[in-house]
Short mmCIF file of C-alpha atoms and ligand atoms in Angstrom, two decimals:
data_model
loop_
_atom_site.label_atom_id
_atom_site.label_comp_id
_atom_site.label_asym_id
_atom_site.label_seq_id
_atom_site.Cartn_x
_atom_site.Cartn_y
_atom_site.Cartn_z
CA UNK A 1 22.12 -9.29 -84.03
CA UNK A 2 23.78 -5.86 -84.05
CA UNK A 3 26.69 -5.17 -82.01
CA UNK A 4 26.59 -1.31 -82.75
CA UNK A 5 26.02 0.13 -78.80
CA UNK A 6 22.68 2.19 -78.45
CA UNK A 7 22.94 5.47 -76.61
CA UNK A 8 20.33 3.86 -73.90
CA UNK A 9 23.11 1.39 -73.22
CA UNK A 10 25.45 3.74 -71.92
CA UNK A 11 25.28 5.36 -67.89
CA UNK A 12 24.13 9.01 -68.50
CA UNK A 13 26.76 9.73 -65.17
CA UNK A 14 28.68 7.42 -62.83
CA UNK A 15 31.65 7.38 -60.74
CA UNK A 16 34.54 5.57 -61.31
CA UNK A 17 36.27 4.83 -58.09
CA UNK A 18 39.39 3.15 -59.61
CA UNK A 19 40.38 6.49 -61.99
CA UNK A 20 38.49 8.75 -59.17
CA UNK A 21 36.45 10.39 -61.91
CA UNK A 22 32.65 11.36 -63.11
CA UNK A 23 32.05 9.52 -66.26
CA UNK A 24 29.72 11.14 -68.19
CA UNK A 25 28.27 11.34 -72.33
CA UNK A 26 29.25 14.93 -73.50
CA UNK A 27 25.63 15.23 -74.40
CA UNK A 28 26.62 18.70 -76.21
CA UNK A 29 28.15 16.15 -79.11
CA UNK A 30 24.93 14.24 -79.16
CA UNK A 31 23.46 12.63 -81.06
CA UNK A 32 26.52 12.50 -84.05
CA UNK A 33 29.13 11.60 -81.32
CA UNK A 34 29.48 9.69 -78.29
CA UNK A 35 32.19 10.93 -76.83
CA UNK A 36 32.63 9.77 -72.93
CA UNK A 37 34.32 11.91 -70.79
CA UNK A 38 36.71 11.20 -67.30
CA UNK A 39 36.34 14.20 -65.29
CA UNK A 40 38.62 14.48 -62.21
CA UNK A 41 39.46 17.97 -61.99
CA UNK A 42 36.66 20.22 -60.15
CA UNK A 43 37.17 22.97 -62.44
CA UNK A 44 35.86 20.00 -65.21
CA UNK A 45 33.14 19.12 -63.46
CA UNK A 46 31.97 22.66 -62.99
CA UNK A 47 32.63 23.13 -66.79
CA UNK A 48 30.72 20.25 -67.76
CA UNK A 49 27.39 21.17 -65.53
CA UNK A 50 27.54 25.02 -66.76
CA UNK A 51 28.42 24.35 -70.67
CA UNK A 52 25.50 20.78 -70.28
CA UNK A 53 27.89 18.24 -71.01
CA UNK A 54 25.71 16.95 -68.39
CA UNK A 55 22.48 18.32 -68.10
CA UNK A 56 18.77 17.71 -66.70
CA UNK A 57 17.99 18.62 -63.01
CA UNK A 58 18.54 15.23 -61.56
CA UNK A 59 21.47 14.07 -63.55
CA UNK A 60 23.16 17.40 -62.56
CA UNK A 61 22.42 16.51 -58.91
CA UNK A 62 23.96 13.12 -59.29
CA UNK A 63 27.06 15.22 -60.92
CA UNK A 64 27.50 17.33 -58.02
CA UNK A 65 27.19 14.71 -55.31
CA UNK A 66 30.12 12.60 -57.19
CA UNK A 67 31.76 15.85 -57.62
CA UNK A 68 31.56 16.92 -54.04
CA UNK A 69 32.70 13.38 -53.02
CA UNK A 70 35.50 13.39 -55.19
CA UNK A 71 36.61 16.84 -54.09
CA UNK A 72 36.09 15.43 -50.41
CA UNK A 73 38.66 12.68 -51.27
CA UNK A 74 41.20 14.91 -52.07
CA UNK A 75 41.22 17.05 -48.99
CA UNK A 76 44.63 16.42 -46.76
CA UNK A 77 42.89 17.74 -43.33
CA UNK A 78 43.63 15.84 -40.11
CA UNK A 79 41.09 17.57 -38.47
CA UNK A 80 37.05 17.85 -38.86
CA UNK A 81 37.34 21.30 -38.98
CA UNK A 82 39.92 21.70 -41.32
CA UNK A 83 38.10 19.40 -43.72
CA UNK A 84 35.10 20.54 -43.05
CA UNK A 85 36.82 24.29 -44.42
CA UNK A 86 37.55 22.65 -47.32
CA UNK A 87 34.33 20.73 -48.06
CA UNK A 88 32.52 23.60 -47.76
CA UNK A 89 35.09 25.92 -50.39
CA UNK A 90 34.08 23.13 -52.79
CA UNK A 91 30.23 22.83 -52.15
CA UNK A 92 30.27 26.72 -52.87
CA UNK A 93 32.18 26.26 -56.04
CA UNK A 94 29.84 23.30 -57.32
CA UNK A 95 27.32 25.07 -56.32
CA UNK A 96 27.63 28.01 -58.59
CA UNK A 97 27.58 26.41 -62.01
CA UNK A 98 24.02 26.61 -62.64
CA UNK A 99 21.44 28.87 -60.28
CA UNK A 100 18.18 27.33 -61.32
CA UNK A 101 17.85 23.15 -60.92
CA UNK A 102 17.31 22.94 -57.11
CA UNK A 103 18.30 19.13 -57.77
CA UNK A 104 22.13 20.85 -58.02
CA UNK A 105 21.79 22.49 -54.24
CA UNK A 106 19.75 19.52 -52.98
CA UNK A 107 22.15 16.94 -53.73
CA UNK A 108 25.17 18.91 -52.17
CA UNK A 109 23.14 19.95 -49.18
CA UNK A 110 22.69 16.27 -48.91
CA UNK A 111 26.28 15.66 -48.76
CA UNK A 112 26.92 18.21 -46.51
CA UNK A 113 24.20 16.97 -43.94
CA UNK A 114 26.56 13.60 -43.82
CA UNK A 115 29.46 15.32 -43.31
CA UNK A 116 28.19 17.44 -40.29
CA UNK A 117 26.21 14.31 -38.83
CA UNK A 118 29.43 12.72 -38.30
CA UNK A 119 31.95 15.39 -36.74
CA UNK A 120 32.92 12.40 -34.19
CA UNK A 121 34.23 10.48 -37.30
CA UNK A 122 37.74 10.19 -37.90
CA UNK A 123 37.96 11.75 -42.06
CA UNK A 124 38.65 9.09 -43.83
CA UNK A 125 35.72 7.60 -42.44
CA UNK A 126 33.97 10.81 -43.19
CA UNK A 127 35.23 10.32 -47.14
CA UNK A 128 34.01 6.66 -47.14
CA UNK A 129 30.44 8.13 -46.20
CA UNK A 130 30.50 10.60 -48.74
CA UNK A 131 31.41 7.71 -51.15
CA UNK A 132 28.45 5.97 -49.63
CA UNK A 133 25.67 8.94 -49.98
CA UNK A 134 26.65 9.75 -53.24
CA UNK A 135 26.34 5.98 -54.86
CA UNK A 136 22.71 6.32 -52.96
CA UNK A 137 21.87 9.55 -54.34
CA UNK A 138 22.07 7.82 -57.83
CA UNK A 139 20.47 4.88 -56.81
CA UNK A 140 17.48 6.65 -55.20
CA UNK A 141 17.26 8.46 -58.73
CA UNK A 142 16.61 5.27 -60.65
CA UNK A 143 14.01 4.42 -58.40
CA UNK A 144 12.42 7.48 -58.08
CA UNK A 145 11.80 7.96 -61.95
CA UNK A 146 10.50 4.25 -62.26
CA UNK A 147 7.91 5.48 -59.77
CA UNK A 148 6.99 8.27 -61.77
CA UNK A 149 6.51 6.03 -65.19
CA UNK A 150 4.53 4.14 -63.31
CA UNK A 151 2.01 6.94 -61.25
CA UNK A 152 2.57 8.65 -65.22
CA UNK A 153 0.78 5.55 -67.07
CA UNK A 154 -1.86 5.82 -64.94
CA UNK A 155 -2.52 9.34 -66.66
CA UNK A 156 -2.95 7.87 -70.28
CA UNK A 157 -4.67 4.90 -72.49
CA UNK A 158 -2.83 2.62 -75.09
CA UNK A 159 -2.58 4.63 -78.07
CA UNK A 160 -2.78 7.86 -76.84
CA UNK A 161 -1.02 10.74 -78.43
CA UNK A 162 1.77 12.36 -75.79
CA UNK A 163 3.71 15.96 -76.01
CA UNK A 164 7.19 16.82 -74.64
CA UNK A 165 9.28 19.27 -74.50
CA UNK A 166 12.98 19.16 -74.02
CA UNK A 167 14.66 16.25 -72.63
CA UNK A 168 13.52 14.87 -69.45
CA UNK A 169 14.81 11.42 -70.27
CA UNK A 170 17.21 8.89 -69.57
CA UNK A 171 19.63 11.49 -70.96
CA UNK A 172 18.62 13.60 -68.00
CA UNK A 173 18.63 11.31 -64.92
CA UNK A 174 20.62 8.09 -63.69
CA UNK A 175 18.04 5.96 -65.81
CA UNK A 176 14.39 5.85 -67.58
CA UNK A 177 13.82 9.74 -67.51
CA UNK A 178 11.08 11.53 -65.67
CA UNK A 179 8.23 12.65 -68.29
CA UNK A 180 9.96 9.52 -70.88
CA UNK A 181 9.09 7.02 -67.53
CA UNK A 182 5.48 6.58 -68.44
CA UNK A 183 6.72 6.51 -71.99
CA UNK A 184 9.15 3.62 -71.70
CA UNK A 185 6.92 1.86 -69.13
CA UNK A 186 4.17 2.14 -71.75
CA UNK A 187 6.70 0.69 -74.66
CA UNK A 188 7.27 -2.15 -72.44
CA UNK A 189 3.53 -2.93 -71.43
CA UNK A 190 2.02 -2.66 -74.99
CA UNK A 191 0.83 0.78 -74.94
CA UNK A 192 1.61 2.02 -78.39
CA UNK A 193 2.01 5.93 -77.70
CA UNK A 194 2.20 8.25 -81.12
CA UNK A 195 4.90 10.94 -79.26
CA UNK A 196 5.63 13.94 -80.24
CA UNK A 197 9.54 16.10 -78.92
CA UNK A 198 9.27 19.71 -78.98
CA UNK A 199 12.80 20.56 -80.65
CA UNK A 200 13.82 22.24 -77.95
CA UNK A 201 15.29 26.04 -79.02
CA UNK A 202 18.01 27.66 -78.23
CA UNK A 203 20.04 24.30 -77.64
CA UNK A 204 17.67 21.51 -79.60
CA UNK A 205 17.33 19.35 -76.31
CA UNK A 206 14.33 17.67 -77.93
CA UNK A 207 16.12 17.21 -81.50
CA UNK A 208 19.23 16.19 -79.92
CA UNK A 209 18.32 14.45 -77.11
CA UNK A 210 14.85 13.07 -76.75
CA UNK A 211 14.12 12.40 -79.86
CA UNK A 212 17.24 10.82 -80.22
CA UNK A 213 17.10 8.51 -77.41
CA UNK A 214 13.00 7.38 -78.00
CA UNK A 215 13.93 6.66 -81.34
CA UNK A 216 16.82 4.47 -80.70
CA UNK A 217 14.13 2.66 -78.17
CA UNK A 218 11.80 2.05 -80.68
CA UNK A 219 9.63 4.40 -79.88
CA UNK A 220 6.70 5.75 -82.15
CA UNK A 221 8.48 9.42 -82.01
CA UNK A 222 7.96 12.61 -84.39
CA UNK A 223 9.82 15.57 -84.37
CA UNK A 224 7.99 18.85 -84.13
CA UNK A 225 9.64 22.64 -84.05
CA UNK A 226 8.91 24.86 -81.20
CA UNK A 227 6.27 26.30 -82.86
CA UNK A 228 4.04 23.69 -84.10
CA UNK A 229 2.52 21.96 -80.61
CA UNK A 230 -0.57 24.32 -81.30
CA UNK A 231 -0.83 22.55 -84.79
CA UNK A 232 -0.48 18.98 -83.34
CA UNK A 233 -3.33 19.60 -80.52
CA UNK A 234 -5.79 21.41 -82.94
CA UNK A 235 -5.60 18.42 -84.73
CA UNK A 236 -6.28 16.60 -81.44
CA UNK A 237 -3.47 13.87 -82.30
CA UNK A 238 -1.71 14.93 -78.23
CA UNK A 239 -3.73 13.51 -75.50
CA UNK A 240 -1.53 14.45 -72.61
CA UNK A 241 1.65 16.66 -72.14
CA UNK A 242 4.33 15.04 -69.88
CA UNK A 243 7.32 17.42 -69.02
CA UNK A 244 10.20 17.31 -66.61
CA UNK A 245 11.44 20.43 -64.21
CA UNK A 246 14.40 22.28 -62.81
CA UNK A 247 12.19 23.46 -59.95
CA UNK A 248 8.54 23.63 -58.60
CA UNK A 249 7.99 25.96 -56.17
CA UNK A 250 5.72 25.43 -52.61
CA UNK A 251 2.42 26.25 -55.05
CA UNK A 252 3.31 24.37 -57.93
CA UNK A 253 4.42 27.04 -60.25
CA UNK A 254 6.93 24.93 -62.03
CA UNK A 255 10.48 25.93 -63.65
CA UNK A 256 11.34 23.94 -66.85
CA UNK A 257 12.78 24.44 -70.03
CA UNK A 258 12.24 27.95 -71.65
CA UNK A 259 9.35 27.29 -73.82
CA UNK A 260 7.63 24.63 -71.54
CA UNK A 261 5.07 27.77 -70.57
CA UNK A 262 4.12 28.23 -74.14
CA UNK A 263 3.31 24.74 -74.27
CA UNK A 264 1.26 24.60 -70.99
CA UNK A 265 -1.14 27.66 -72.37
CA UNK A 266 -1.73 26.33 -75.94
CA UNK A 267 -2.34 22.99 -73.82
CA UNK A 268 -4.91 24.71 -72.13
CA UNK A 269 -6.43 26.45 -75.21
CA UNK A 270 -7.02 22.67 -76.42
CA UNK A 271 -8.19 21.06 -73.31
CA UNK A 272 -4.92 18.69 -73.15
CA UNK A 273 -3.35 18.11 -69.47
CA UNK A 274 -0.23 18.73 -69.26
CA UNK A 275 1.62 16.98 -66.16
CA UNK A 276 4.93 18.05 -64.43
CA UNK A 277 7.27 14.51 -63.43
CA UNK A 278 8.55 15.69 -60.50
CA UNK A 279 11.23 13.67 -58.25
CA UNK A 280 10.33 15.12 -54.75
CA UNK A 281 13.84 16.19 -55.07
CA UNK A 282 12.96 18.67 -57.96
CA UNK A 283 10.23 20.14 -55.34
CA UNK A 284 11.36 23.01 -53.04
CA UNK A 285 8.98 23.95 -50.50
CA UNK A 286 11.27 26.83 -49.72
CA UNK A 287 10.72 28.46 -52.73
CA UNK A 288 6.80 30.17 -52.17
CA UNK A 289 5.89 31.00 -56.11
CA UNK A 290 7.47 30.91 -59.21
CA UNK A 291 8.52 34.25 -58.75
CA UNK A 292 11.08 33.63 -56.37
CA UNK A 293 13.02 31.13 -58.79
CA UNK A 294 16.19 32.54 -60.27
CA UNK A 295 15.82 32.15 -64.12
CA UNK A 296 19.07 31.09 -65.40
CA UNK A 297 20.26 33.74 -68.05
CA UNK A 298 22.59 32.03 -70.98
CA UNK A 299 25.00 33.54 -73.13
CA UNK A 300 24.05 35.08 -76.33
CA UNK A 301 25.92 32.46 -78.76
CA UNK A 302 22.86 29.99 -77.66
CA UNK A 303 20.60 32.01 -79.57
CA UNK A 304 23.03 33.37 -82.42
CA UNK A 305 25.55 30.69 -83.04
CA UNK A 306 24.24 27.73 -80.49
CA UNK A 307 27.23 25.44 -80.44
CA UNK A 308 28.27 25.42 -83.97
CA UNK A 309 29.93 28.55 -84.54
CA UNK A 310 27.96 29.44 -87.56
CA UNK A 311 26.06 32.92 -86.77
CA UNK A 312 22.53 32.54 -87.83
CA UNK A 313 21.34 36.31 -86.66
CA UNK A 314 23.00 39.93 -87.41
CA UNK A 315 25.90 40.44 -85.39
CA UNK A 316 25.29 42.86 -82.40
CA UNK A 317 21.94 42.53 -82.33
CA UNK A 318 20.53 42.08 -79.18
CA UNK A 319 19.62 38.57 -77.36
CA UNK A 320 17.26 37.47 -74.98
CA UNK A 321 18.07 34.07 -73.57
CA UNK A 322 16.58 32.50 -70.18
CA UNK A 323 16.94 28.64 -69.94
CA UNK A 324 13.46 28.37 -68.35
CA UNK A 325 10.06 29.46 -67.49
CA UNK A 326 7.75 29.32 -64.97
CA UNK A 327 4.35 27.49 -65.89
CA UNK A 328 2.17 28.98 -63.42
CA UNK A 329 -0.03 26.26 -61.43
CA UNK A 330 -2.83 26.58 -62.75
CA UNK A 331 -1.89 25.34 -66.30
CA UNK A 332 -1.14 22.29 -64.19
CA UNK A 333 -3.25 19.35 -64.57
CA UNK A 334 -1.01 17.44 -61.58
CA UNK A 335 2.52 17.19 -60.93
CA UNK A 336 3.45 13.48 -60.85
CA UNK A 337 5.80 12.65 -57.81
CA UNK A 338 7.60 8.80 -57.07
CA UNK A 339 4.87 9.28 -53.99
CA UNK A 340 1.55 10.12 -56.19
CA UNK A 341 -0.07 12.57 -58.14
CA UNK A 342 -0.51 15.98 -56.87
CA UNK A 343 -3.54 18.11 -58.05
CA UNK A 344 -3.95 21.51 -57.36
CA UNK A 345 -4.08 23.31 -54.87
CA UNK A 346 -0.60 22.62 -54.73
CA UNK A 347 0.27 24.40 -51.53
CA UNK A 348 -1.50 21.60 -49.69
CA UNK A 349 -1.34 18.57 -51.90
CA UNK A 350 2.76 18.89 -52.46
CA UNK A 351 3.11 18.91 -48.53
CA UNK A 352 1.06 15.71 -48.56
CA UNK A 353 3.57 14.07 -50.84
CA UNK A 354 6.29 15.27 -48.44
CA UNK A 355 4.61 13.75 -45.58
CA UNK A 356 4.43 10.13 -47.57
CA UNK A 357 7.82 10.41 -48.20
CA UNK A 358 8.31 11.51 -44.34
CA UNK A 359 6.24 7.96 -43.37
CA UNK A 360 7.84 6.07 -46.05
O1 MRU B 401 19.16 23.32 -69.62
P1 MRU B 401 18.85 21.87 -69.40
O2 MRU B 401 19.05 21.04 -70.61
O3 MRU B 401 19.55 21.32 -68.18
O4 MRU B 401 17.28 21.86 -69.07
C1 MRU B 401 16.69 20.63 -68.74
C2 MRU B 401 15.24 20.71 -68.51
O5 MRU B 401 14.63 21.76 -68.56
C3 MRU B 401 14.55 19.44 -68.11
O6 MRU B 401 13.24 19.41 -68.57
C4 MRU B 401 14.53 19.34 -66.58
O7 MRU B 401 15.81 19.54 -66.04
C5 MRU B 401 13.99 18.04 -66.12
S1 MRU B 401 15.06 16.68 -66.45
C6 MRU B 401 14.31 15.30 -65.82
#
């Protein structure tokens, strides 16, 4: 038997409570180098969610929770309100690193609802809550996204041929992925699914990431460019789209990965669902329409140089680069929840999810 460690052996992010730190893979070195990384200092962990050392909407909200409890730990306050100054300087901070996963605000809003639910505390009690909510937070994530493989499977037949786009895998989330879920659930239960990874431009999430990770689970995975997906369902070899998201809004209009919209509207072209894994956590019933998500804009380099320094375009020409897209709802075949499937319209059917969850 091998000994050589597979990449789906190691914790995509975890806290260390002896060294006080966020363990996470630099996923920017993947898939050449596994390079683990300590973080203690704030201004690391804010570095590490903004440059996507670690990256995916629910593994970033697992980030910030550990960060926000680490911070926390730090704080010399004898008083609530003096800590609770200083909790909310570093909730601020965390939050700014990335504007458009609503798993990165959910998961600190979290932690901030403990804090001010327990203003009778004393803080070190206070600190060993945080420590509590943020080791549930990743927990909760885990079970969430074996939900969704399992709702997910119930979307597809043995042998069917299944799309992606990006990584919304275990790479992305405390374990088994979101759109992978039904994937790896399917591995495990005999299905025999032909997939197919999007590469993933500017950053080559799918190349990198997915493609890496199916593959070193055995998985029956190809690697397609960007533009090729058209190619694959004309052929009629995809059967289903599965695909992850930074944020769906109140009617379903769904953030993911820039590119995910081109997907969703070629999908349509060739009659193939496409389906949005959603952790309710990903949902934000705040947000009305996708018009009212902020769009990340990324640096330039992503486009020209991506990580590696080596310019592939004419220098000074002008760059367009927004990490996501909005798929608008009704490219949506159903958004797949850990409490069901939701099928349009959305406006209703996603506040029936949050009413399960309510009862649950
Ligand atoms: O910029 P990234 O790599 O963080 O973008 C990630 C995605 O778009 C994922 O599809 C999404 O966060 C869902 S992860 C389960």
């Amino acid at each position: 038997m091998s000994s050589k460690k597979s990449i789906m052996d190691y914790e995509t992010v975890a806290l260390d409570d002896g060294k006080s730190a966020l363990v996470i893979i630099d996923q920017t070195q993947l898939p050449y180098n596994t390079e683990i990384l300590e973080l203690t200092k704030q201004e690391d962990i804010w570095d590490a969610i903004y440059l996507l050392k670690v990256r995916g909407a629910p593994a970033i909200g697992v980030a910030a929770a550990i960060g926000i409890y680490l911070a926390a730990k730090e704080i010399k306050a004898d008083s609530y309100d003096e800590f609770y100054q200083q909790f909310l300087k570093a909730k601020e901070y965390l939050a700014s690193a990335r504007p458009t996963a609503v798993n990165l605000f959910w998961a600190l809003d979290r932690m901030d609802e403990v804090v001010k639910a327990n203003q009778d505390k004393s803080v070190a009690e206070i600190k060993e809550l945080l420590h509590k909510e943020a080791v549930e937070i990743k927990e909760e994530d885990i079970w969430v996204c074996k939900q969704i493989g399992e709702y997910g499977l119930s979307l597809v037949k043995p042998g069917d041929g299944l799309l992606t786009h990006c990584n919304a895998g275990q790479l992305a989330t405390a374990k088994y992925g979101t759109a992978t879920a039904p994937m790896y659930l399917g591995q495990e239960r005999g299905y025999n699914f032909k997939i197919f990874a999007d590469e993933t431009r500017p950053l080559l999430q799918g190349a990198r990431l997915t493609a890496y990770e199916l593959h070193e689970s055995g998985l029956d995975v190809t690697l397609i460019c960007d533009n090729m997906s058209a190619t694959v369902m004309k052929n009629g070899w995809v059967n289903a789209v599965f695909v992850g998201c930074d944020r769906v809004a109140a009617n379903g209009d769904t953030a993911n990965k820039i590119g995910t919209s081109v997907v969703a509207t070629v999908a349509k072209r060739y009659n193939v669902p496409v389906y949005i894994c959603a952790p309710t956590s990903t949902i934000d019933l705040n947000t009305k329409t996708g018009a009212d998500i902020h769009i990340e804009q990324r640096p330039a380099e992503e486009v020209t140089e991506m990580w590696y320094k080596k310019r592939m375009a004419p220098d000074g020409v002008k760059v367009f680069n927004p990490a996501f897209d909005v798929t608008d709802n009704d490219l949506i075949a159903g958004i797949v929840t850990e409490y069901g499937i939701a099928r349009a319209p959305y406006t209703e059917s996603l506040k029936e999810i949050f009413a399960k969850k309510e009862a649950a």
